Coordinates of C-alpha atoms in Angstrom, one line a residue:
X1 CA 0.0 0.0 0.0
X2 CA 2.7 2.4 0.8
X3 CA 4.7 1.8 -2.1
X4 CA 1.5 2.5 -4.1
X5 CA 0.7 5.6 -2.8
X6 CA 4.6 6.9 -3.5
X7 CA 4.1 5.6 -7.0
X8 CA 0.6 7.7 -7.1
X9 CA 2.6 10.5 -5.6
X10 CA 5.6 10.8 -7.9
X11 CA 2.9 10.3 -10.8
X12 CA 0.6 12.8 -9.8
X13 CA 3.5 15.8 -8.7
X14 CA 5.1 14.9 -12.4
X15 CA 1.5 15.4 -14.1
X16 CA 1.3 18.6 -12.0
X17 CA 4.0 19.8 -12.8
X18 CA 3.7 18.6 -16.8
X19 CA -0.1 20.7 -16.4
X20 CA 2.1 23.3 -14.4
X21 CA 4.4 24.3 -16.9
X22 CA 2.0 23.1 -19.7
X23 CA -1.1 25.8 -18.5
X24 CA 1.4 28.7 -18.3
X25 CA 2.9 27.6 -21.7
X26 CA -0.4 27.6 -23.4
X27 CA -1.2 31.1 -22.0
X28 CA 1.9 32.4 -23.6
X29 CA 1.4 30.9 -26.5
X30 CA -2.0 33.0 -26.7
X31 CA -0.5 35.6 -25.7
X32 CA 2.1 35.5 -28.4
X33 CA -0.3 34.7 -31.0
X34 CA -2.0 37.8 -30.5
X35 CA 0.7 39.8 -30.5
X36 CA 1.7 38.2 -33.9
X37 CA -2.0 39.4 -35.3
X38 CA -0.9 42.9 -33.8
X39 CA 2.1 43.0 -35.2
X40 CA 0.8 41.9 -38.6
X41 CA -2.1 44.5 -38.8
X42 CA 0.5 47.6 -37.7
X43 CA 2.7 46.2 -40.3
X44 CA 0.0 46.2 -43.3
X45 CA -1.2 49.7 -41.8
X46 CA 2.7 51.0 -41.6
X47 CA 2.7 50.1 -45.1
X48 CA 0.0 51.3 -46.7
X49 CA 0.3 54.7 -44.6
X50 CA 4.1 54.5 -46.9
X51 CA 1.9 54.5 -50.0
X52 CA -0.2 57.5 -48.8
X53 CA 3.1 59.0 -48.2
X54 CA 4.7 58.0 -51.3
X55 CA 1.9 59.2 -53.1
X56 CA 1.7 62.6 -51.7
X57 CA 5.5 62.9 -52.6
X58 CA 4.4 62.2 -56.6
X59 CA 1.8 64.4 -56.3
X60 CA 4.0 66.9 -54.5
X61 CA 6.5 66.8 -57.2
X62 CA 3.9 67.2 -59.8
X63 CA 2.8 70.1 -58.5
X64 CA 5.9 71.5 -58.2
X65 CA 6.9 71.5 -61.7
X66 CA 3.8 73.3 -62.7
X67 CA 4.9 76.4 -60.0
X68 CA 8.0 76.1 -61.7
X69 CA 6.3 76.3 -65.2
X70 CA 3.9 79.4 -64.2
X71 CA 6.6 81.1 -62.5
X72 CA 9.4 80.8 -65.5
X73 CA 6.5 81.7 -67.7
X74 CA 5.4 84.8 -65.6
X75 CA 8.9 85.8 -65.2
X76 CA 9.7 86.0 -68.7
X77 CA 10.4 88.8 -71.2
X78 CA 6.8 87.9 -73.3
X79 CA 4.6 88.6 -70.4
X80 CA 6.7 91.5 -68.5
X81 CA 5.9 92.6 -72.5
X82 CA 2.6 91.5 -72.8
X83 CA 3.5 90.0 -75.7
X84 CA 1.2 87.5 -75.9
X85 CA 2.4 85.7 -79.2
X86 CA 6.0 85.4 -78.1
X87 CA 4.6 83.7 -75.1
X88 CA 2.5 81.7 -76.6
X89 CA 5.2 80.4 -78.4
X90 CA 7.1 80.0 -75.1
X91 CA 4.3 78.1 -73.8
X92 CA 4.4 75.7 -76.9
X93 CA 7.6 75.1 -76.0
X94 CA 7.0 74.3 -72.3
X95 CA 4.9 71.1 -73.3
X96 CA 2.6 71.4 -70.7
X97 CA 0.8 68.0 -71.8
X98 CA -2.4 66.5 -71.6
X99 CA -5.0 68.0 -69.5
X100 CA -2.7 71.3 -68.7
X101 CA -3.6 75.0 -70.2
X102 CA -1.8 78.6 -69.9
X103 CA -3.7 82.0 -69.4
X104 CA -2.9 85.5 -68.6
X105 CA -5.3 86.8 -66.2
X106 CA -6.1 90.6 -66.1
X107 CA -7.6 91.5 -62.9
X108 CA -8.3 94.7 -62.9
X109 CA -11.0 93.9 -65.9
X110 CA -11.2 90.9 -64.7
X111 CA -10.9 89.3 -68.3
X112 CA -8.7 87.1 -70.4
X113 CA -6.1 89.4 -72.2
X114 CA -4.4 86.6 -73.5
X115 CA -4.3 82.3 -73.7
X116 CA -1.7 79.9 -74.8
X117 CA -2.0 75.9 -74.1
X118 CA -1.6 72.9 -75.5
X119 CA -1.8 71.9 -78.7
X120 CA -4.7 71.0 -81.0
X121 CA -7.2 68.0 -79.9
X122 CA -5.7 67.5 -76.2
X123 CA -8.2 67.8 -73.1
X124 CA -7.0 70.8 -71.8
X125 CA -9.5 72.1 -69.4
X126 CA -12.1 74.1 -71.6
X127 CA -12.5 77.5 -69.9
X128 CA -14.1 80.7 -70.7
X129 CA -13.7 84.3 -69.2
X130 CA -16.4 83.6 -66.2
X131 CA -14.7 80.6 -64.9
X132 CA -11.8 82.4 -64.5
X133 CA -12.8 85.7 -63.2
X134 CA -14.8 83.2 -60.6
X135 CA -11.6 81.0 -59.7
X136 CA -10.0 81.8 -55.9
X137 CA -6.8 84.0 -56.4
X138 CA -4.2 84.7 -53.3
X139 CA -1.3 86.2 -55.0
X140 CA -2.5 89.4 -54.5
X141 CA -2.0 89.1 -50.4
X142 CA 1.4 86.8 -50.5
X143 CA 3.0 87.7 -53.8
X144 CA 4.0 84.1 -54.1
X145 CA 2.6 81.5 -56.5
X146 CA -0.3 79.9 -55.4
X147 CA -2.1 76.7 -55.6
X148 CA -5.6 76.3 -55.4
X149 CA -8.3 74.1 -54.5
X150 CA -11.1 72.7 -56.9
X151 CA -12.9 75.4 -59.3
X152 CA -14.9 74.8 -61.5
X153 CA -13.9 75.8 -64.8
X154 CA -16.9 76.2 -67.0
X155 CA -17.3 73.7 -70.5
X156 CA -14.7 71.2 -68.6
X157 CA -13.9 69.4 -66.1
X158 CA -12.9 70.9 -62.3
X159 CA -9.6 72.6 -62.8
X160 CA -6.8 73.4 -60.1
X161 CA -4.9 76.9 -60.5
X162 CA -1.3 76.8 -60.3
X163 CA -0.9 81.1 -60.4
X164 CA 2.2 83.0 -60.6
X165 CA 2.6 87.0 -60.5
X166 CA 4.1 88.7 -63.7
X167 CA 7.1 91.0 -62.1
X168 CA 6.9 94.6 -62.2
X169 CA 2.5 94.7 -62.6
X170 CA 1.7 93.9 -59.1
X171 CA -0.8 91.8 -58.6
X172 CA -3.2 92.8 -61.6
X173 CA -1.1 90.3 -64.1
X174 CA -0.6 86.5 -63.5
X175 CA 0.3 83.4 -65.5
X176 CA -1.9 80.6 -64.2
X177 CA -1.5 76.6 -65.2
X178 CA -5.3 75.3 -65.3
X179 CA -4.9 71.3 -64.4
X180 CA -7.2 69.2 -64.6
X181 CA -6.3 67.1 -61.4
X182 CA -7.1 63.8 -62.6
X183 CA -3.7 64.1 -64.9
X184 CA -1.9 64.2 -61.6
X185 CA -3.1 59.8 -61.4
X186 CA -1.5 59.5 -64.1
X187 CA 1.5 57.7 -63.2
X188 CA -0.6 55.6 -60.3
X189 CA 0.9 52.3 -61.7
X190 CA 4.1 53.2 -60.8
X191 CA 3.7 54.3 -57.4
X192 CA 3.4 50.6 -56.1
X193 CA 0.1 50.8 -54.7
X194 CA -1.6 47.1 -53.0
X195 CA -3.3 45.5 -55.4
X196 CA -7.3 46.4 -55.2
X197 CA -6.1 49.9 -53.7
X198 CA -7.6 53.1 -54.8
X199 CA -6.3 56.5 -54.3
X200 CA -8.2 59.7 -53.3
X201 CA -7.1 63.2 -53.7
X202 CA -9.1 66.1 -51.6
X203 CA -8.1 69.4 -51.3
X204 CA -8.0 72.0 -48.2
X205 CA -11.9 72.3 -48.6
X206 CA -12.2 68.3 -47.7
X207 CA -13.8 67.9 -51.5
X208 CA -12.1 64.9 -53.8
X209 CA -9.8 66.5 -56.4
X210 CA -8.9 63.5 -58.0
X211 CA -9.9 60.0 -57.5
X212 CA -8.6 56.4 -59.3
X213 CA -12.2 54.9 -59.8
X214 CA -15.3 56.6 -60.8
X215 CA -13.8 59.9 -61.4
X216 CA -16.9 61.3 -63.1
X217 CA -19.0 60.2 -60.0
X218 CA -17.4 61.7 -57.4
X219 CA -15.1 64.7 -58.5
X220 CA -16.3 68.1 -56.7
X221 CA -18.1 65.6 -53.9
X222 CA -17.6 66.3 -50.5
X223 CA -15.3 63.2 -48.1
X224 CA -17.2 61.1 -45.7
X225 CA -17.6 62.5 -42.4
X226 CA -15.7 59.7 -41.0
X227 CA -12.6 60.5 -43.2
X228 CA -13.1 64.7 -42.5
X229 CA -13.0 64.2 -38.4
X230 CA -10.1 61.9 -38.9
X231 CA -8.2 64.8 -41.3
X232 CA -9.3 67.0 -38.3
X233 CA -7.6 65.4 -35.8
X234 CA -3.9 64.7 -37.3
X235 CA -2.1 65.2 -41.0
X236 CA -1.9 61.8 -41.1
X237 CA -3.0 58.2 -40.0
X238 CA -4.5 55.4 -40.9
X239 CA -8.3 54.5 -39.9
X240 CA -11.2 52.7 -40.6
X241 CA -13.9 54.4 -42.8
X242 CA -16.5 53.7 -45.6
X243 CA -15.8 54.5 -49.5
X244 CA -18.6 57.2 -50.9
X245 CA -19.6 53.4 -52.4
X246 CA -20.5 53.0 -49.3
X247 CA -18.1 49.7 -49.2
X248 CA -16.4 49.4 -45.9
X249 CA -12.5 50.4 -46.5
X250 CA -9.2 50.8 -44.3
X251 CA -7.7 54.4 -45.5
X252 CA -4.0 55.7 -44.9
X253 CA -3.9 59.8 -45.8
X254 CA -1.7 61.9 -45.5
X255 CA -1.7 65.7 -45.7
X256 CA 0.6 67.8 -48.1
X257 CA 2.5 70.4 -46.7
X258 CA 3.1 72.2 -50.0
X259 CA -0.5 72.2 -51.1
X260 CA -2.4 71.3 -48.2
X261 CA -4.2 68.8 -50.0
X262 CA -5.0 65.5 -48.6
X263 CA -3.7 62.1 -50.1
X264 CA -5.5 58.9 -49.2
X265 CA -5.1 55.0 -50.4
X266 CA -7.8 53.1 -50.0
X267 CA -7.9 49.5 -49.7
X268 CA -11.2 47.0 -48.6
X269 CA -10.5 46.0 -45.2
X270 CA -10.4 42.5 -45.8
X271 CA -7.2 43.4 -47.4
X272 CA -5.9 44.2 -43.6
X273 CA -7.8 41.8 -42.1
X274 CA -7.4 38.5 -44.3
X275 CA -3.4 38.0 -44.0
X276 CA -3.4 38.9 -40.7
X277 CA -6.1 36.2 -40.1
X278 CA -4.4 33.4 -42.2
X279 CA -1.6 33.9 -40.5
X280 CA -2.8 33.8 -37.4
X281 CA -5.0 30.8 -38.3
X282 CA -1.9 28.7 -39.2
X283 CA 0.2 30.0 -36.4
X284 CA -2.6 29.2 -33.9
X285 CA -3.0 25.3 -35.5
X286 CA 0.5 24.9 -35.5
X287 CA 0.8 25.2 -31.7
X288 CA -2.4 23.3 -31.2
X289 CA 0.2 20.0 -33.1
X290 CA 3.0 21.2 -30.7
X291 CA 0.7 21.0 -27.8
X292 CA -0.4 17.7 -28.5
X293 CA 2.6 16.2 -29.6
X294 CA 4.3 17.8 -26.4
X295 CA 1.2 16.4 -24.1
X296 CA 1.5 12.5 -25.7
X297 CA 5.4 12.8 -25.3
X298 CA 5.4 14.2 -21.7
X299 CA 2.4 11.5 -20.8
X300 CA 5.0 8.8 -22.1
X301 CA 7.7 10.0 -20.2
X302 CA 5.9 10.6 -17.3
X303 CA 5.4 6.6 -17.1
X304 CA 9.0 6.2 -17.5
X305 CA 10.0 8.6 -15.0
X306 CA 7.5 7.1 -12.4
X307 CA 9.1 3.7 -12.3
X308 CA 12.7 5.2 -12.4
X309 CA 12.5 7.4 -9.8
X310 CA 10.4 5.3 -7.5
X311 CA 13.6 2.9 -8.0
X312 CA 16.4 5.4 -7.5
X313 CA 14.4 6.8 -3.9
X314 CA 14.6 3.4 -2.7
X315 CA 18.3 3.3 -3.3
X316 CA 18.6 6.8 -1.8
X317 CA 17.0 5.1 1.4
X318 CA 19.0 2.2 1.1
X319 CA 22.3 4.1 1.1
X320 CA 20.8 6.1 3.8
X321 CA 20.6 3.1 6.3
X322 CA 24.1 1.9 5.4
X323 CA 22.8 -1.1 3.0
X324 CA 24.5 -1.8 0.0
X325 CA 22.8 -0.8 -3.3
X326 CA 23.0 -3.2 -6.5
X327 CA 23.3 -2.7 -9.6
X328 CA 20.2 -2.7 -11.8
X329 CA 19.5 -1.2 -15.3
X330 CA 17.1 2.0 -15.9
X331 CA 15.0 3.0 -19.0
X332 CA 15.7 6.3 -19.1
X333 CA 19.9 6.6 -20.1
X334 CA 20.5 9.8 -17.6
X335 CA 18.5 8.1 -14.5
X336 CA 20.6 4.9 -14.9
X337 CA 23.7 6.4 -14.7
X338 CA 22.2 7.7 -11.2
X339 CA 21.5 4.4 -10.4
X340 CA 25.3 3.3 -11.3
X341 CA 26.4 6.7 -9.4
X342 CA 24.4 5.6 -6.2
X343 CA 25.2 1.9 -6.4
X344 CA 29.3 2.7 -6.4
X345 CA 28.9 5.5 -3.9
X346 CA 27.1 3.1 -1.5
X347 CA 29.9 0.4 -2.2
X348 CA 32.8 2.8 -1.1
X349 CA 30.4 4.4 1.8
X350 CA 30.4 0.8 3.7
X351 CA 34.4 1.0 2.7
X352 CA 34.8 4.2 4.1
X353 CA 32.8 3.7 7.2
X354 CA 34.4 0.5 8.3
X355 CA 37.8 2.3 8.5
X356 CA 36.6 5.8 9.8
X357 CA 35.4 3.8 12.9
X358 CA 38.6 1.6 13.0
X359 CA 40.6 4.9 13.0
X360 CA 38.2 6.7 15.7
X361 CA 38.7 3.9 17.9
X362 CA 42.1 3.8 17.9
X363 CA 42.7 7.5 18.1
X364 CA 40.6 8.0 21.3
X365 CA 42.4 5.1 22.5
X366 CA 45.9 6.6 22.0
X367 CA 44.5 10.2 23.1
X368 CA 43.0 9.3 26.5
X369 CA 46.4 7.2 26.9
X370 CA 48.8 10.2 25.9
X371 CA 46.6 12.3 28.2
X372 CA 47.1 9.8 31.0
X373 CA 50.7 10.0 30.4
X374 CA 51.3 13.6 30.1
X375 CA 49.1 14.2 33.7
X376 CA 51.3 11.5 35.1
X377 CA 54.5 12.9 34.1
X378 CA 53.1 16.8 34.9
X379 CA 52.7 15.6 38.7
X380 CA 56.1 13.9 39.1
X381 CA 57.9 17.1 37.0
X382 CA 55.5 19.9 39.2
X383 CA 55.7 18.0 42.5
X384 CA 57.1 20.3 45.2
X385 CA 57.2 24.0 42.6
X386 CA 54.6 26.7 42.6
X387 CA 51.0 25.5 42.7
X388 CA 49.8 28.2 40.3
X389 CA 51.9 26.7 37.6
X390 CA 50.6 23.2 37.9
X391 CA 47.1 25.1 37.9
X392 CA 48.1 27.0 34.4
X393 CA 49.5 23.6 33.0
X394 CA 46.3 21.2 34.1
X395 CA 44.0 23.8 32.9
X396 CA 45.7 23.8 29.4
X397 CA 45.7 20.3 29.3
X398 CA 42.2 20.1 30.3
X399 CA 41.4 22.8 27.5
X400 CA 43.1 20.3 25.0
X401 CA 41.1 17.2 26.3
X402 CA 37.9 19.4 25.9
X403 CA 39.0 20.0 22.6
X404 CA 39.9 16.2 21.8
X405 CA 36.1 15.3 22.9
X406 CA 34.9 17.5 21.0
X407 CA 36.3 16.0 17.5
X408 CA 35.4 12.8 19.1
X409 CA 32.2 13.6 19.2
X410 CA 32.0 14.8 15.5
X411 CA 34.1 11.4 14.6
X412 CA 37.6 14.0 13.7
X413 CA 35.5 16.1 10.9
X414 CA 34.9 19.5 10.5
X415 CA 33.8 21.5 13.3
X416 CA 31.9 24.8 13.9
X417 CA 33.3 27.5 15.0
X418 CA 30.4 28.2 17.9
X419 CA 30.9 24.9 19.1
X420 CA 34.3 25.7 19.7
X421 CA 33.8 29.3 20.9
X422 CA 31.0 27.6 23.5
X423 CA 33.8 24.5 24.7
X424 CA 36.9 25.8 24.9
X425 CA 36.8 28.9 27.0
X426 CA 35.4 31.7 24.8
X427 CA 32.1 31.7 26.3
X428 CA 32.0 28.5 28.7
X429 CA 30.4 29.4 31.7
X430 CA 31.0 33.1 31.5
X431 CA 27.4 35.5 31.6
X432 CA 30.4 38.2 30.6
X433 CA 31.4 36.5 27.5
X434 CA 29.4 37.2 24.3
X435 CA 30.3 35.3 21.0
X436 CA 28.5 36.0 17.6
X437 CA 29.4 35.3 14.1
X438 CA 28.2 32.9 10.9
X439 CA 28.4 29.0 10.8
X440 CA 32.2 28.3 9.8
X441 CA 33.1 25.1 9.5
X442 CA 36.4 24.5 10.6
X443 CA 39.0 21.2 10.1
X444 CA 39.9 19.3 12.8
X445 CA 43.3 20.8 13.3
X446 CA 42.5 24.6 13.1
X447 CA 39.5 23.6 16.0
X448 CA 42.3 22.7 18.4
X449 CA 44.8 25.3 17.9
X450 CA 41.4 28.1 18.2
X451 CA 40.4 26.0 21.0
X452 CA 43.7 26.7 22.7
X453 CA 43.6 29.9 21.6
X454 CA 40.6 31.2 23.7
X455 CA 41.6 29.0 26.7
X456 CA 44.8 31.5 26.8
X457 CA 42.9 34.6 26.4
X458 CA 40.3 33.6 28.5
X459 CA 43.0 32.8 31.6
X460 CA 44.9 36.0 31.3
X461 CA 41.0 37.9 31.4
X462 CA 40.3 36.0 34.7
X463 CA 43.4 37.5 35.9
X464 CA 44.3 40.5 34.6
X465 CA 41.6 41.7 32.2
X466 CA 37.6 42.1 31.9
X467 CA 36.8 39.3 33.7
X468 CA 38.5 40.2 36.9
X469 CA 35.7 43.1 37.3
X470 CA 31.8 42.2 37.7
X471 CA 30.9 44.6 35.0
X472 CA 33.4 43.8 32.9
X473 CA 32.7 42.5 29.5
X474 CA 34.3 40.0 26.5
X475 CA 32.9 40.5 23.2
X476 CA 34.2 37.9 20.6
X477 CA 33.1 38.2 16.9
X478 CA 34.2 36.5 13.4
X479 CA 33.5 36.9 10.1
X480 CA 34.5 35.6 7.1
X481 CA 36.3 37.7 4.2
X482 CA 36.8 35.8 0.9
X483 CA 38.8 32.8 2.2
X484 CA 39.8 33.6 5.1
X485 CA 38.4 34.1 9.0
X486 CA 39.0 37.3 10.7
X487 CA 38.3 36.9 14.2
X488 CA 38.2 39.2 16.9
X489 CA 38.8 39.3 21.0
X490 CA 37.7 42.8 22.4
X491 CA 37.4 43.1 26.3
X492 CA 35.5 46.4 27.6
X493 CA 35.2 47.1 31.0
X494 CA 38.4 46.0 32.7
X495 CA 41.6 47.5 34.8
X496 CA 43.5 49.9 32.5
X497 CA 46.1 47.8 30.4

């Protein structure tokens, strides 16, 4: 029955501990796992907030070659001049391309005084003198050139007005670029957008410039009001929102700082969501096969160990009692070699035993014999002198005979130190004496010169130090520092030295 219930025992503590370390494993192993579907979703947001960012740059870039047009073109002879067919020509020259027209605006008639543009059958913006005399102009209160939002620009298509101020007429002659903003997708394959993305353009009035799909739907349309707070709070980010399709969409913007306008990529948000479920899908099933397997192999070897252990704590006992251990095979290769460990150790235990207590005996026999002779020869040499010396010389041979029975006691190993201090004098039968330090062990031959150490100091005290005095004190301490023992003997309280 009892061996039973220590096989139940070691069985149950080694599923305990297999559920133990199997509980705590599994938690971290959820834990991990959703940090990996974190860490994938900020990844495909970091991303596609990169394309938002990368398409801003294009559109940046675009944008400023068109100042640099309108300006070069302002700044030139023809229109300081207004010569309108020199400029004209220079305009030809520029190459504005598709979807991109020159005009000279006139403010103080508010008029056209002059046009030059693309050449015949592209789709230059089709403007009139209305449109333009309506168009936003801001040159006139920061003399710079100016980019503006959407305007509507009459027979066309929505415009943008890149405007630059001719030198030397104020502000009442400018050469303005008219783009028509959709040109500025132009290059959209090239940007290395996700595939499915679409990419949104708004200006500083939160209405879509430009837009990749359905253009003709939504130009001139005002954002969703999901995507206007979200512009609100920061220039850029990343958040979930619904197309003007109404189609729910993850979009990453970011906001220009040499336009102001907004650029967005828009993507459905399964394309967030579905990697970042597969791959936590097949992270999660592969753990659920590495919990199993590990819960099969740890059940085996919980049988094993069982049986193996149960074996080596019997030895363990046996070795404790003095009985010899035999030699016996074990399953598992690091427990057997255990079992060969505690089988020889328990061999050359007996060995060791039998001549420790030969040698014991015949040490205390040639002790309490020396110390018979010594105590013989001490009366015949002492008989007749001063009775204080054969006092001094007993006493130190009775402090050598306390310190003899006390490695006779501990069969000639190592000692403490407190039972030393405690034996031999230190703080024997002395309310005076105090002794504190750590547990040093200390080998059988540095116990009996300590041992006659204190009985020395302790004599001289009795007669010429603390312990002569009722109030006098003895104070002896030790510590240890690195290998060695410092030890200290401090007397308060007695005669002047």
């Amino acid at each position: 029955m009892a061996l039973w219930k220590s096989t139940h025992s070691i069985q149950g503590r080694l599923a305990g501990f297999a559920a133990t370390v199997f509980l705590p494993g599994t938690l971290a192993l959820v834990v991990l796992l959703s940090l990996n579907i974190l860490e994938a979703r900020r990844a495909q947001e970091t991303a596609l907030l990169a394309s938002a960012r990368a398409v801003s740059a294009a559109v940046d870039l675009e944008l400023a070659t068109f100042a640099a047009t309108s300006e070069a073109l302002a700044e030139s002879d023809a229109a300081v001049a207004a010569d309108w067919n020199r400029l004209g020509r220079r305009v030809e020259r520029a190459e504005l391309g598709t979807g991109v027209a020159a005009f000279v605006r006139d403010l103080s008639r508010s008029r056209r005084v002059g046009r030059a543009g693309p050449a015949e059958g592209s789709t230059a913006p089709g403007l009139d003198t209305a449109a333009m005399a309506k168009a936003p102009r801001r040159i006139s209160s920061s003399g710079r050139t100016t980019i503006t939002g959407l305007v509507e620009s009459g027979q066309g298509p929505p415009a943008v007005v890149v405007e630059a101020p001719v030198p030397s007429r104020g502000d009442a002659l400018s050469v303005a670029l008219w783009v028509d903003p959709q040109t500025l997708l132009s290059a959209l394959q090239s940007w290395g957008l996700p595939e499915g993305a679409m990419v949104t353009l708004v200006d500083t009035d939160r209405r879509v410039l430009a837009r990749s799909r359905h253009p003709e739907r939504f130009v001139g349309r005002s954002a969703t009001p999901q995507m206007i707070a979200a512009m609100d709070a920061g220039s850029e980010g990343v958040t979930a929102s619904r197309s003007l399709e109404g189609q729910a969409t993850i979009v990453a913007f970011h906001q220009s700082k040499l336009s102001g306008w907004t650029s967005m990529v828009v993507v459905p948000r399964s394309y967030i969501l579905r990697p970042v479920w597969i791959n936590g899908l097949v992270l999660a099933l592969l753990l659920l096969v590495l919990g199993a397997a590990s819960l099969w192999a740890a059940r085996n070897q919980i049988r094993a160990l069982s049986a193996d252990v149960r074996a080596l704590e019997e030895d363990a006992h046996s070795i404790a009692d003095g009985r010899l251990v035999a030699r016996k095979a074990v399953r598992v290769d690091n427990l057997d070699r255990i079992q060969a460990a505690l089988s020889a150790a328990s061999i050359e235990l007996l060995k060791r035993q039998d001549r420790q207590t030969l040698l014991i005996h015949e040490l205390n026999h040639r002790v309490k014999n020396t110390l018979a002779t010594i105590q013989s020869l001490a009366a015949q040499t002492f008989r007749g002198a001063d009775g204080d010396l054969r006092a001094k010389f007993e006493q130190r041979l009775g402090a050598l005979a306390a310190a003899h029975d006390l490695l006779t006691q501990t069969t000639w190993s190592a000692v403490d130190i407190r039972q030393v201090a405690a034996r031999c004098g230190g703080a024997s039968g002395h309310d005076q004496v105090r002794s504190d330090g750590p547990s040093v062990l200390l080998q059988p031959e540095a116990a009996l010169a300590l041992c006659m150490c204190l009985h020395e100091l302790t004599t001289n005290s009795l007669k010429y130090g603390a312990l002569t005095r009722l109030d006098g004190r003895i104070d002896l301490t030790w510590r240890t520092e690195g290998e060695e023992l410092v030890l200290t003997w401090r007397e308060e309280g007695g005669p002047p030295v």
